[in-house]
mmCIF file with all atom_site columns, C-alpha atoms in Angstrom:
data_model
loop_
_atom_site.group_PDB
_atom_site.id
_atom_site.type_symbol
_atom_site.label_atom_id
_atom_site.label_alt_id
_atom_site.label_comp_id
_atom_site.label_asym_id
_atom_site.label_entity_id
_atom_site.label_seq_id
_atom_site.pdbx_PDB_ins_code
_atom_site.Cartn_x
_atom_site.Cartn_y
_atom_site.Cartn_z
_atom_site.occupancy
_atom_site.B_iso_or_equiv
_atom_site.pdbx_formal_charge
_atom_site.auth_seq_id
_atom_site.auth_comp_id
_atom_site.auth_asym_id
_atom_site.auth_atom_id
_atom_site.pdbx_PDB_model_num
ATOM 1   C CA . MET A 1 1   ? -0.017  -0.150  -0.029  1.00 0.00 ? 1   MET A CA 1
ATOM 2   C CA . ARG A 1 2   ? 1.350   3.464   -0.999  1.00 0.00 ? 2   ARG A CA 1
ATOM 3   C CA . ILE A 1 3   ? 0.800   5.694   2.316   1.00 0.00 ? 3   ILE A CA 1
ATOM 4   C CA . LEU A 1 4   ? 1.436   9.549   2.419   1.00 0.00 ? 4   LEU A CA 1
ATOM 5   C CA . MET A 1 5   ? 2.472   10.413  5.968   1.00 0.00 ? 5   MET A CA 1
ATOM 6   C CA . THR A 1 6   ? 1.853   13.915  7.560   1.00 0.00 ? 6   THR A CA 1
ATOM 7   C CA . GLU A 1 7   ? 2.033   15.168  11.246  1.00 0.00 ? 7   GLU A CA 1
ATOM 8   C CA . SER A 1 8   ? 0.826   17.982  13.462  1.00 0.00 ? 8   SER A CA 1
ATOM 9   C CA . ASP A 1 9   ? 4.534   18.279  14.813  1.00 0.00 ? 9   ASP A CA 1
ATOM 10  C CA . PRO A 1 10  ? 8.009   18.342  13.509  1.00 0.00 ? 10  PRO A CA 1
ATOM 11  C CA . SER A 1 11  ? 9.171   14.587  13.267  1.00 0.00 ? 11  SER A CA 1
ATOM 12  C CA . GLY A 1 12  ? 6.222   13.492  15.046  1.00 0.00 ? 12  GLY A CA 1
ATOM 13  C CA . GLY A 1 13  ? 5.661   10.833  12.332  1.00 0.00 ? 13  GLY A CA 1
ATOM 14  C CA . ALA A 1 14  ? 9.162   9.463   11.562  1.00 0.00 ? 14  ALA A CA 1
ATOM 15  C CA . VAL A 1 15  ? 8.553   6.186   14.217  1.00 0.00 ? 15  VAL A CA 1
ATOM 16  C CA . ALA A 1 16  ? 5.443   5.506   12.725  1.00 0.00 ? 16  ALA A CA 1
ATOM 17  C CA . GLY A 1 17  ? 6.647   5.918   8.930   1.00 0.00 ? 17  GLY A CA 1
ATOM 18  C CA . ALA A 1 18  ? 9.442   3.649   9.800   1.00 0.00 ? 18  ALA A CA 1
ATOM 19  C CA . LEU A 1 19  ? 7.210   1.056   11.388  1.00 0.00 ? 19  LEU A CA 1
ATOM 20  C CA . LEU A 1 20  ? 4.857   1.156   8.412   1.00 0.00 ? 20  LEU A CA 1
ATOM 21  C CA . ALA A 1 21  ? 7.825   0.907   5.716   1.00 0.00 ? 21  ALA A CA 1
ATOM 22  C CA . LEU A 1 22  ? 9.020   -2.181  7.949   1.00 0.00 ? 22  LEU A CA 1
ATOM 23  C CA . GLU A 1 23  ? 5.448   -3.707  7.399   1.00 0.00 ? 23  GLU A CA 1
ATOM 24  C CA . GLY A 1 24  ? 6.148   -3.432  3.535   1.00 0.00 ? 24  GLY A CA 1
ATOM 25  C CA . HIS A 1 25  ? 4.405   -0.337  2.708   1.00 0.00 ? 25  HIS A CA 1
ATOM 26  C CA . ASP A 1 26  ? 5.513   2.237   0.032   1.00 0.00 ? 26  ASP A CA 1
ATOM 27  C CA . MET A 1 27  ? 5.872   5.364   2.107   1.00 0.00 ? 27  MET A CA 1
ATOM 28  C CA . ALA A 1 28  ? 5.863   9.153   0.918   1.00 0.00 ? 28  ALA A CA 1
ATOM 29  C CA . TYR A 1 29  ? 5.738   12.143  3.265   1.00 0.00 ? 29  TYR A CA 1
ATOM 30  C CA . CYS A 1 30  ? 4.539   15.738  3.294   1.00 0.00 ? 30  CYS A CA 1
ATOM 31  C CA . HIS A 1 31  ? 7.515   16.552  5.090   1.00 0.00 ? 31  HIS A CA 1
ATOM 32  C CA . PRO A 1 32  ? 9.975   14.173  4.442   1.00 0.00 ? 32  PRO A CA 1
ATOM 33  C CA . PRO A 1 33  ? 12.571  12.846  7.682   1.00 0.00 ? 33  PRO A CA 1
ATOM 34  C CA . GLY A 1 34  ? 15.832  14.690  7.545   1.00 0.00 ? 34  GLY A CA 1
ATOM 35  C CA . ALA A 1 35  ? 14.918  16.835  4.618   1.00 0.00 ? 35  ALA A CA 1
ATOM 36  C CA . ALA A 1 36  ? 16.904  20.245  4.855   1.00 0.00 ? 36  ALA A CA 1
ATOM 37  C CA . PRO A 1 37  ? 14.928  23.141  6.496   1.00 0.00 ? 37  PRO A CA 1
ATOM 38  C CA . SER A 1 38  ? 12.742  24.984  4.205   1.00 0.00 ? 38  SER A CA 1
ATOM 39  C CA . THR A 1 39  ? 10.323  28.002  4.399   1.00 0.00 ? 39  THR A CA 1
ATOM 40  C CA . ALA A 1 40  ? 8.165   25.908  2.150   1.00 0.00 ? 40  ALA A CA 1
ATOM 41  C CA . PRO A 1 41  ? 4.742   24.466  3.908   1.00 0.00 ? 41  PRO A CA 1
ATOM 42  C CA . CYS A 1 42  ? 5.404   20.969  2.346   1.00 0.00 ? 42  CYS A CA 1
ATOM 43  C CA . ALA A 1 43  ? 7.292   19.073  0.081   1.00 0.00 ? 43  ALA A CA 1
ATOM 44  C CA . GLY A 1 44  ? 5.290   19.635  -2.915  1.00 0.00 ? 44  GLY A CA 1
ATOM 45  C CA . MET A 1 45  ? 5.645   23.276  -2.577  1.00 0.00 ? 45  MET A CA 1
ATOM 46  C CA . ALA A 1 46  ? 9.384   23.237  -1.946  1.00 0.00 ? 46  ALA A CA 1
ATOM 47  C CA . PRO A 1 47  ? 11.768  24.272  -4.640  1.00 0.00 ? 47  PRO A CA 1
ATOM 48  C CA . GLY A 1 48  ? 11.876  21.405  -7.437  1.00 0.00 ? 48  GLY A CA 1
ATOM 49  C CA . GLY A 1 49  ? 9.461   19.363  -5.318  1.00 0.00 ? 49  GLY A CA 1
ATOM 50  C CA . ARG A 1 50  ? 6.208   17.644  -6.320  1.00 0.00 ? 50  ARG A CA 1
ATOM 51  C CA . CYS A 1 51  ? 3.170   16.687  -4.220  1.00 0.00 ? 51  CYS A CA 1
ATOM 52  C CA . PRO A 1 52  ? 3.063   12.868  -3.714  1.00 0.00 ? 52  PRO A CA 1
ATOM 53  C CA . LEU A 1 53  ? -0.691  12.899  -4.479  1.00 0.00 ? 53  LEU A CA 1
ATOM 54  C CA . ALA A 1 54  ? -0.086  14.266  -7.847  1.00 0.00 ? 54  ALA A CA 1
ATOM 55  C CA . GLY A 1 55  ? 0.628   10.758  -9.215  1.00 0.00 ? 55  GLY A CA 1
ATOM 56  C CA . GLY A 1 56  ? -2.588  9.429   -8.219  1.00 0.00 ? 56  GLY A CA 1
ATOM 57  C CA . ASP A 1 57  ? -1.147  6.302   -6.772  1.00 0.00 ? 57  ASP A CA 1
ATOM 58  C CA . VAL A 1 58  ? -1.946  7.011   -2.831  1.00 0.00 ? 58  VAL A CA 1
ATOM 59  C CA . ASP A 1 59  ? -3.982  4.823   -1.358  1.00 0.00 ? 59  ASP A CA 1
ATOM 60  C CA . LEU A 1 60  ? -4.189  6.570   2.159   1.00 0.00 ? 60  LEU A CA 1
ATOM 61  C CA . LEU A 1 61  ? -3.051  9.728   3.913   1.00 0.00 ? 61  LEU A CA 1
ATOM 62  C CA . VAL A 1 62  ? -2.025  9.121   7.770   1.00 0.00 ? 62  VAL A CA 1
ATOM 63  C CA . ASP A 1 63  ? -1.822  12.169  9.953   1.00 0.00 ? 63  ASP A CA 1
ATOM 64  C CA . VAL A 1 64  ? 0.105   11.446  13.186  1.00 0.00 ? 64  VAL A CA 1
ATOM 65  C CA . ARG A 1 65  ? -1.038  13.566  16.245  1.00 0.00 ? 65  ARG A CA 1
ATOM 66  C CA . LEU A 1 66  ? 0.707   12.630  19.000  1.00 0.00 ? 66  LEU A CA 1
ATOM 67  C CA . ALA A 1 67  ? -1.174  15.282  21.487  1.00 0.00 ? 67  ALA A CA 1
ATOM 68  C CA . PRO A 1 68  ? -4.419  17.156  21.397  1.00 0.00 ? 68  PRO A CA 1
ATOM 69  C CA . GLY A 1 69  ? -4.140  20.612  19.807  1.00 0.00 ? 69  GLY A CA 1
ATOM 70  C CA . PRO A 1 70  ? -5.491  22.569  17.024  1.00 0.00 ? 70  PRO A CA 1
ATOM 71  C CA . PHE A 1 71  ? -5.120  21.995  13.337  1.00 0.00 ? 71  PHE A CA 1
ATOM 72  C CA . THR A 1 72  ? -1.614  22.853  12.140  1.00 0.00 ? 72  THR A CA 1
ATOM 73  C CA . LEU A 1 73  ? -0.241  24.229  8.683   1.00 0.00 ? 73  LEU A CA 1
ATOM 74  C CA . ARG A 1 74  ? 2.004   20.898  8.709   1.00 0.00 ? 74  ARG A CA 1
ATOM 75  C CA . GLU A 1 75  ? -1.399  18.990  8.383   1.00 0.00 ? 75  GLU A CA 1
ATOM 76  C CA . ALA A 1 76  ? -2.490  20.833  5.174   1.00 0.00 ? 76  ALA A CA 1
ATOM 77  C CA . GLY A 1 77  ? -1.940  17.471  3.400   1.00 0.00 ? 77  GLY A CA 1
ATOM 78  C CA . VAL A 1 78  ? -5.143  16.361  5.116   1.00 0.00 ? 78  VAL A CA 1
ATOM 79  C CA . MET A 1 79  ? -7.102  18.743  3.163   1.00 0.00 ? 79  MET A CA 1
ATOM 80  C CA . CYS A 1 80  ? -5.285  17.889  -0.003  1.00 0.00 ? 80  CYS A CA 1
ATOM 81  C CA . ALA A 1 81  ? -5.934  14.218  0.260   1.00 0.00 ? 81  ALA A CA 1
ATOM 82  C CA . LEU A 1 82  ? -9.891  14.871  1.208   1.00 0.00 ? 82  LEU A CA 1
ATOM 83  C CA . ARG A 1 83  ? -10.207 16.861  -2.056  1.00 0.00 ? 83  ARG A CA 1
ATOM 84  C CA . ALA A 1 84  ? -8.226  14.281  -3.908  1.00 0.00 ? 84  ALA A CA 1
ATOM 85  C CA . ARG A 1 85  ? -10.560 11.602  -2.367  1.00 0.00 ? 85  ARG A CA 1
ATOM 86  C CA . VAL A 1 86  ? -7.686  9.786   -0.642  1.00 0.00 ? 86  VAL A CA 1
ATOM 87  C CA . PRO A 1 87  ? -8.799  8.144   2.579   1.00 0.00 ? 87  PRO A CA 1
ATOM 88  C CA . VAL A 1 88  ? -7.502  9.658   5.716   1.00 0.00 ? 88  VAL A CA 1
ATOM 89  C CA . LEU A 1 89  ? -6.601  8.079   8.948   1.00 0.00 ? 89  LEU A CA 1
ATOM 90  C CA . VAL A 1 90  ? -5.764  10.251  11.926  1.00 0.00 ? 90  VAL A CA 1
ATOM 91  C CA . ALA A 1 91  ? -3.466  8.556   14.580  1.00 0.00 ? 91  ALA A CA 1
ATOM 92  C CA . GLY A 1 92  ? -4.338  10.502  17.758  1.00 0.00 ? 92  GLY A CA 1
ATOM 93  C CA . PRO A 1 93  ? -6.915  12.989  18.641  1.00 0.00 ? 93  PRO A CA 1
ATOM 94  C CA . THR A 1 94  ? -8.733  14.980  15.865  1.00 0.00 ? 94  THR A CA 1
ATOM 95  C CA . PRO A 1 95  ? -8.348  18.547  16.064  1.00 0.00 ? 95  PRO A CA 1
ATOM 96  C CA . ALA A 1 96  ? -11.503 20.078  17.824  1.00 0.00 ? 96  ALA A CA 1
ATOM 97  C CA . GLY A 1 97  ? -13.638 22.252  15.609  1.00 0.00 ? 97  GLY A CA 1
ATOM 98  C CA . THR A 1 98  ? -12.592 21.196  12.299  1.00 0.00 ? 98  THR A CA 1
ATOM 99  C CA . GLY A 1 99  ? -15.374 18.689  11.543  1.00 0.00 ? 99  GLY A CA 1
ATOM 100 C CA . LEU A 1 100 ? -12.838 15.952  10.480  1.00 0.00 ? 100 LEU A CA 1
ATOM 101 C CA . GLU A 1 101 ? -14.396 13.474  13.119  1.00 0.00 ? 101 GLU A CA 1
ATOM 102 C CA . GLU A 1 102 ? -17.065 13.082  10.406  1.00 0.00 ? 102 GLU A CA 1
ATOM 103 C CA . THR A 1 103 ? -14.770 12.732  7.271   1.00 0.00 ? 103 THR A CA 1
ATOM 104 C CA . VAL A 1 104 ? -12.024 10.956  8.603   1.00 0.00 ? 104 VAL A CA 1
ATOM 105 C CA . SER A 1 105 ? -10.990 7.544   10.301  1.00 0.00 ? 105 SER A CA 1
ATOM 106 C CA . ARG A 1 106 ? -9.280  7.583   13.539  1.00 0.00 ? 106 ARG A CA 1
ATOM 107 C CA . CYS A 1 107 ? -7.135  5.458   15.814  1.00 0.00 ? 107 CYS A CA 1
ATOM 108 C CA . GLU A 1 108 ? -4.526  5.508   18.588  1.00 0.00 ? 108 GLU A CA 1
ATOM 109 C CA . PRO A 1 109 ? -0.925  6.039   17.584  1.00 0.00 ? 109 PRO A CA 1
ATOM 110 C CA . VAL A 1 110 ? -0.190  2.414   18.652  1.00 0.00 ? 110 VAL A CA 1
ATOM 111 C CA . GLU A 1 111 ? -2.806  0.688   16.818  1.00 0.00 ? 111 GLU A CA 1
ATOM 112 C CA . LEU A 1 112 ? -1.773  2.418   13.418  1.00 0.00 ? 112 LEU A CA 1
ATOM 113 C CA . VAL A 1 113 ? -0.267  -0.561  11.869  1.00 0.00 ? 113 VAL A CA 1
ATOM 114 C CA . GLU A 1 114 ? -3.310  -2.623  12.292  1.00 0.00 ? 114 GLU A CA 1
ATOM 115 C CA . THR A 1 115 ? -5.579  0.079   11.456  1.00 0.00 ? 115 THR A CA 1
ATOM 116 C CA . CYS A 1 116 ? -4.168  1.033   8.190   1.00 0.00 ? 116 CYS A CA 1
ATOM 117 C CA . ALA A 1 117 ? -5.777  -2.074  6.178   1.00 0.00 ? 117 ALA A CA 1
ATOM 118 C CA . GLU A 1 118 ? -9.048  -1.489  7.863   1.00 0.00 ? 118 GLU A CA 1
ATOM 119 C CA . ALA A 1 119 ? -9.107  2.114   6.717   1.00 0.00 ? 119 ALA A CA 1
ATOM 120 C CA . VAL A 1 120 ? -8.865  1.094   3.000   1.00 0.00 ? 120 VAL A CA 1
ATOM 121 C CA . SER A 1 121 ? -11.263 -1.812  3.355   1.00 0.00 ? 121 SER A CA 1
ATOM 122 C CA . PRO A 1 122 ? -13.324 -2.134  0.147   1.00 0.00 ? 122 PRO A CA 1
ATOM 123 C CA . THR A 1 123 ? -16.308 -1.710  2.429   1.00 0.00 ? 123 THR A CA 1
ATOM 124 C CA . GLY A 1 124 ? -14.849 0.511   5.161   1.00 0.00 ? 124 GLY A CA 1
ATOM 125 C CA . PRO A 1 125 ? -15.820 3.988   6.222   1.00 0.00 ? 125 PRO A CA 1
ATOM 126 C CA . ALA A 1 126 ? -13.742 5.829   3.759   1.00 0.00 ? 126 ALA A CA 1
ATOM 127 C CA . ALA A 1 127 ? -15.531 4.026   0.769   1.00 0.00 ? 127 ALA A CA 1
ATOM 128 C CA . LEU A 1 128 ? -18.921 4.793   2.388   1.00 0.00 ? 128 LEU A CA 1
ATOM 129 C CA . ARG A 1 129 ? -18.339 8.350   2.870   1.00 0.00 ? 129 ARG A CA 1
ATOM 130 C CA . ALA A 1 130 ? -17.195 8.878   -0.764  1.00 0.00 ? 130 ALA A CA 1
ATOM 131 C CA . VAL A 1 131 ? -20.256 7.192   -1.979  1.00 0.00 ? 131 VAL A CA 1
ATOM 132 C CA . ALA A 1 132 ? -22.366 9.340   0.246   1.00 0.00 ? 132 ALA A CA 1
ATOM 133 C CA . ASP A 1 133 ? -20.557 12.561  -0.476  1.00 0.00 ? 133 ASP A CA 1
ATOM 134 C CA . ALA A 1 134 ? -21.061 11.964  -4.236  1.00 0.00 ? 134 ALA A CA 1
ATOM 135 C CA . VAL A 1 135 ? -24.640 11.307  -4.220  1.00 0.00 ? 135 VAL A CA 1
ATOM 136 C CA . ARG A 1 136 ? -25.694 14.054  -1.665  1.00 0.00 ? 136 ARG A CA 1
ATOM 137 C CA . PRO A 1 137 ? -25.645 17.012  -4.258  1.00 0.00 ? 137 PRO A CA 1
ATOM 138 C CA . LEU A 1 138 ? -28.032 15.065  -6.566  1.00 0.00 ? 138 LEU A CA 1
ATOM 139 C CA . LEU A 1 139 ? -30.565 14.689  -3.710  1.00 0.00 ? 139 LEU A CA 1
ATOM 140 C CA . ARG A 1 140 ? -30.132 17.852  -1.767  1.00 0.00 ? 140 ARG A CA 1
ATOM 141 C CA . ARG A 1 141 ? -32.941 19.575  -3.628  1.00 0.00 ? 141 ARG A CA 1
ATOM 142 C CA . ALA A 1 142 ? -35.465 16.537  -3.422  1.00 0.00 ? 142 ALA A CA 1
ATOM 143 C CA . GLY A 1 143 ? -34.553 16.445  0.363   1.00 0.00 ? 143 GLY A CA 1
ATOM 144 C CA . MET A 1 144 ? -33.840 12.664  0.085   1.00 0.00 ? 144 MET A CA 1
ATOM 145 C CA . ARG A 1 145 ? -31.383 10.636  1.926   1.00 0.00 ? 145 ARG A CA 1
ATOM 146 C CA . PRO A 1 146 ? -30.628 7.181   0.809   1.00 0.00 ? 146 PRO A CA 1
ATOM 147 C CA . GLN A 1 147 ? -29.599 4.124   3.109   1.00 0.00 ? 147 GLN A CA 1
ATOM 148 C CA . ILE A 1 148 ? -26.167 3.084   1.865   1.00 0.00 ? 148 ILE A CA 1
ATOM 149 C CA . ARG A 1 149 ? -24.773 -0.526  2.365   1.00 0.00 ? 149 ARG A CA 1
ATOM 150 C CA . LEU A 1 150 ? -21.546 -1.819  0.981   1.00 0.00 ? 150 LEU A CA 1
ATOM 151 C CA . VAL A 1 151 ? -21.740 -5.569  0.562   1.00 0.00 ? 151 VAL A CA 1
ATOM 152 C CA . GLU A 1 152 ? -18.567 -7.871  -0.899  1.00 0.00 ? 152 GLU A CA 1
ATOM 153 C CA . VAL A 1 153 ? -19.621 -10.949 -2.435  1.00 0.00 ? 153 VAL A CA 1
ATOM 154 C CA . ASP A 1 154 ? -17.349 -13.342 -4.333  1.00 0.00 ? 154 ASP A CA 1
ATOM 155 C CA . ASP A 1 155 ? -14.661 -10.367 -4.987  1.00 0.00 ? 155 ASP A CA 1
ATOM 156 C CA . THR A 1 156 ? -17.314 -7.854  -6.093  1.00 0.00 ? 156 THR A CA 1
ATOM 157 C CA . VAL A 1 157 ? -18.521 -4.923  -4.168  1.00 0.00 ? 157 VAL A CA 1
ATOM 158 C CA . HIS A 1 158 ? -22.218 -4.112  -4.339  1.00 0.00 ? 158 HIS A CA 1
ATOM 159 C CA . VAL A 1 159 ? -23.145 -0.722  -3.440  1.00 0.00 ? 159 VAL A CA 1
ATOM 160 C CA . TYR A 1 160 ? -26.753 -0.574  -2.360  1.00 0.00 ? 160 TYR A CA 1
ATOM 161 C CA . LEU A 1 161 ? -28.384 2.976   -2.252  1.00 0.00 ? 161 LEU A CA 1
ATOM 162 C CA . SER A 1 162 ? -32.047 2.415   -0.932  1.00 0.00 ? 162 SER A CA 1
ATOM 163 C CA . PHE A 1 163 ? -34.823 5.137   -0.710  1.00 0.00 ? 163 PHE A CA 1
ATOM 164 C CA . LEU A 1 164 ? -38.309 5.258   1.168   1.00 0.00 ? 164 LEU A CA 1
ATOM 165 C CA . SER A 1 165 ? -40.154 6.708   -1.721  1.00 0.00 ? 165 SER A CA 1
ATOM 166 C CA . GLU A 1 166 ? -39.869 6.441   -5.611  1.00 0.00 ? 166 GLU A CA 1
ATOM 167 C CA . ILE A 1 167 ? -37.299 8.681   -7.287  1.00 0.00 ? 167 ILE A CA 1
ATOM 168 C CA . SER A 1 168 ? -37.248 9.194   -11.306 1.00 0.00 ? 168 SER A CA 1
ATOM 169 C CA . THR A 1 169 ? -35.618 6.903   -13.535 1.00 0.00 ? 169 THR A CA 1
ATOM 170 C CA . VAL A 1 170 ? -33.197 9.533   -14.973 1.00 0.00 ? 170 VAL A CA 1
ATOM 171 C CA . LEU A 1 171 ? -32.251 10.380  -11.332 1.00 0.00 ? 171 LEU A CA 1
ATOM 172 C CA . ALA A 1 172 ? -32.004 6.982   -10.215 1.00 0.00 ? 172 ALA A CA 1
ATOM 173 C CA . GLU A 1 173 ? -29.265 6.394   -12.980 1.00 0.00 ? 173 GLU A CA 1
ATOM 174 C CA . GLU A 1 174 ? -27.678 9.647   -11.915 1.00 0.00 ? 174 GLU A CA 1
ATOM 175 C CA . ILE A 1 175 ? -27.108 8.413   -8.719  1.00 0.00 ? 175 ILE A CA 1
ATOM 176 C CA . ARG A 1 176 ? -25.802 4.791   -9.521  1.00 0.00 ? 176 ARG A CA 1
ATOM 177 C CA . GLN A 1 177 ? -23.219 6.335   -11.697 1.00 0.00 ? 177 GLN A CA 1
ATOM 178 C CA . ALA A 1 178 ? -22.078 8.798   -9.299  1.00 0.00 ? 178 ALA A CA 1
ATOM 179 C CA . ALA A 1 179 ? -21.906 6.153   -6.623  1.00 0.00 ? 179 ALA A CA 1
ATOM 180 C CA . ALA A 1 180 ? -20.048 4.056   -8.818  1.00 0.00 ? 180 ALA A CA 1
ATOM 181 C CA . GLN A 1 181 ? -17.637 6.344   -9.963  1.00 0.00 ? 181 GLN A CA 1
ATOM 182 C CA . ALA A 1 182 ? -16.749 7.619   -6.310  1.00 0.00 ? 182 ALA A CA 1
ATOM 183 C CA . TYR A 1 183 ? -16.092 4.427   -5.165  1.00 0.00 ? 183 TYR A CA 1
ATOM 184 C CA . THR A 1 184 ? -13.909 3.423   -7.946  1.00 0.00 ? 184 THR A CA 1
ATOM 185 C CA . GLN A 1 185 ? -11.877 6.708   -7.485  1.00 0.00 ? 185 GLN A CA 1
ATOM 186 C CA . VAL A 1 186 ? -11.556 6.265   -3.753  1.00 0.00 ? 186 VAL A CA 1
ATOM 187 C CA . THR A 1 187 ? -10.425 2.583   -3.975  1.00 0.00 ? 187 THR A CA 1
ATOM 188 C CA . ARG A 1 188 ? -8.163  3.414   -6.964  1.00 0.00 ? 188 ARG A CA 1
ATOM 189 C CA . ASP A 1 189 ? -9.986  1.062   -8.812  1.00 0.00 ? 189 ASP A CA 1
ATOM 190 C CA . ARG A 1 190 ? -8.772  -2.043  -7.098  1.00 0.00 ? 190 ARG A CA 1
ATOM 191 C CA . PHE A 1 191 ? -12.154 -3.668  -6.687  1.00 0.00 ? 191 PHE A CA 1
ATOM 192 C CA . ARG A 1 192 ? -14.877 -4.649  -9.070  1.00 0.00 ? 192 ARG A CA 1
ATOM 193 C CA . ILE A 1 193 ? -18.068 -2.659  -8.187  1.00 0.00 ? 193 ILE A CA 1
ATOM 194 C CA . VAL A 1 194 ? -21.679 -2.979  -8.952  1.00 0.00 ? 194 VAL A CA 1
ATOM 195 C CA . ALA A 1 195 ? -24.010 -0.131  -7.666  1.00 0.00 ? 195 ALA A CA 1
ATOM 196 C CA . HIS A 1 196 ? -27.710 -0.741  -7.179  1.00 0.00 ? 196 HIS A CA 1
ATOM 197 C CA . VAL A 1 197 ? -30.557 1.789   -6.701  1.00 0.00 ? 197 VAL A CA 1
ATOM 198 C CA . ALA A 1 198 ? -33.627 0.175   -4.959  1.00 0.00 ? 198 ALA A CA 1
ATOM 199 C CA . LEU A 1 199 ? -36.838 1.193   -3.088  1.00 0.00 ? 199 LEU A CA 1
ATOM 200 C CA . LEU A 1 200 ? -36.977 -0.026  0.476   1.00 0.00 ? 200 LEU A CA 1
ATOM 201 C CA . ALA A 1 201 ? -39.957 -2.214  1.278   1.00 0.00 ? 201 ALA A CA 1
ATOM 202 C CA . ALA A 1 202 ? -42.807 -0.943  3.464   1.00 0.00 ? 202 ALA A CA 1
ATOM 203 C CA . THR A 1 203 ? -43.026 -2.453  6.791   1.00 0.00 ? 203 THR A CA 1
#
């Protein structure tokens, strides 16, 4: 897995990055350990630098936060990753007042190695959020909110979007396509996916 590492404090992710590398992960850094001091806010904005997200092959961004505190400039890669629909895992306390609790996965720093695989699971929270975010704009005007489930069967992930009331055929197809595209993007096309739009049965 290709993992991009950032941190709230200088060198805060060095140990975590080394441990993940020992597990066989391909590591990249917003702030490479041992790099010469620079006024640039990250590696991508340093002279001659290139953002690791530009290659489109990052599977997960890990933000190491060893202590509570406000969101820092060093963690700007979190926002870059979210815009690129790359799953984000915060190792440590999420910064208060940012809303990240609803958009990222979280674990304790000591759980990081085990949690990375779960964070990019084909039916995990990052994939579910990506689908929900993709279909929300299509449904905002109608005031609808589907029930979304991700189910893996025989190496295929089925995305079920279920509604309490009828929707038009055109809207249903737009939703199905948006969900499939978002899922494919966030999982880097590693899984076969089939999206379904259905009406919930009355009880």
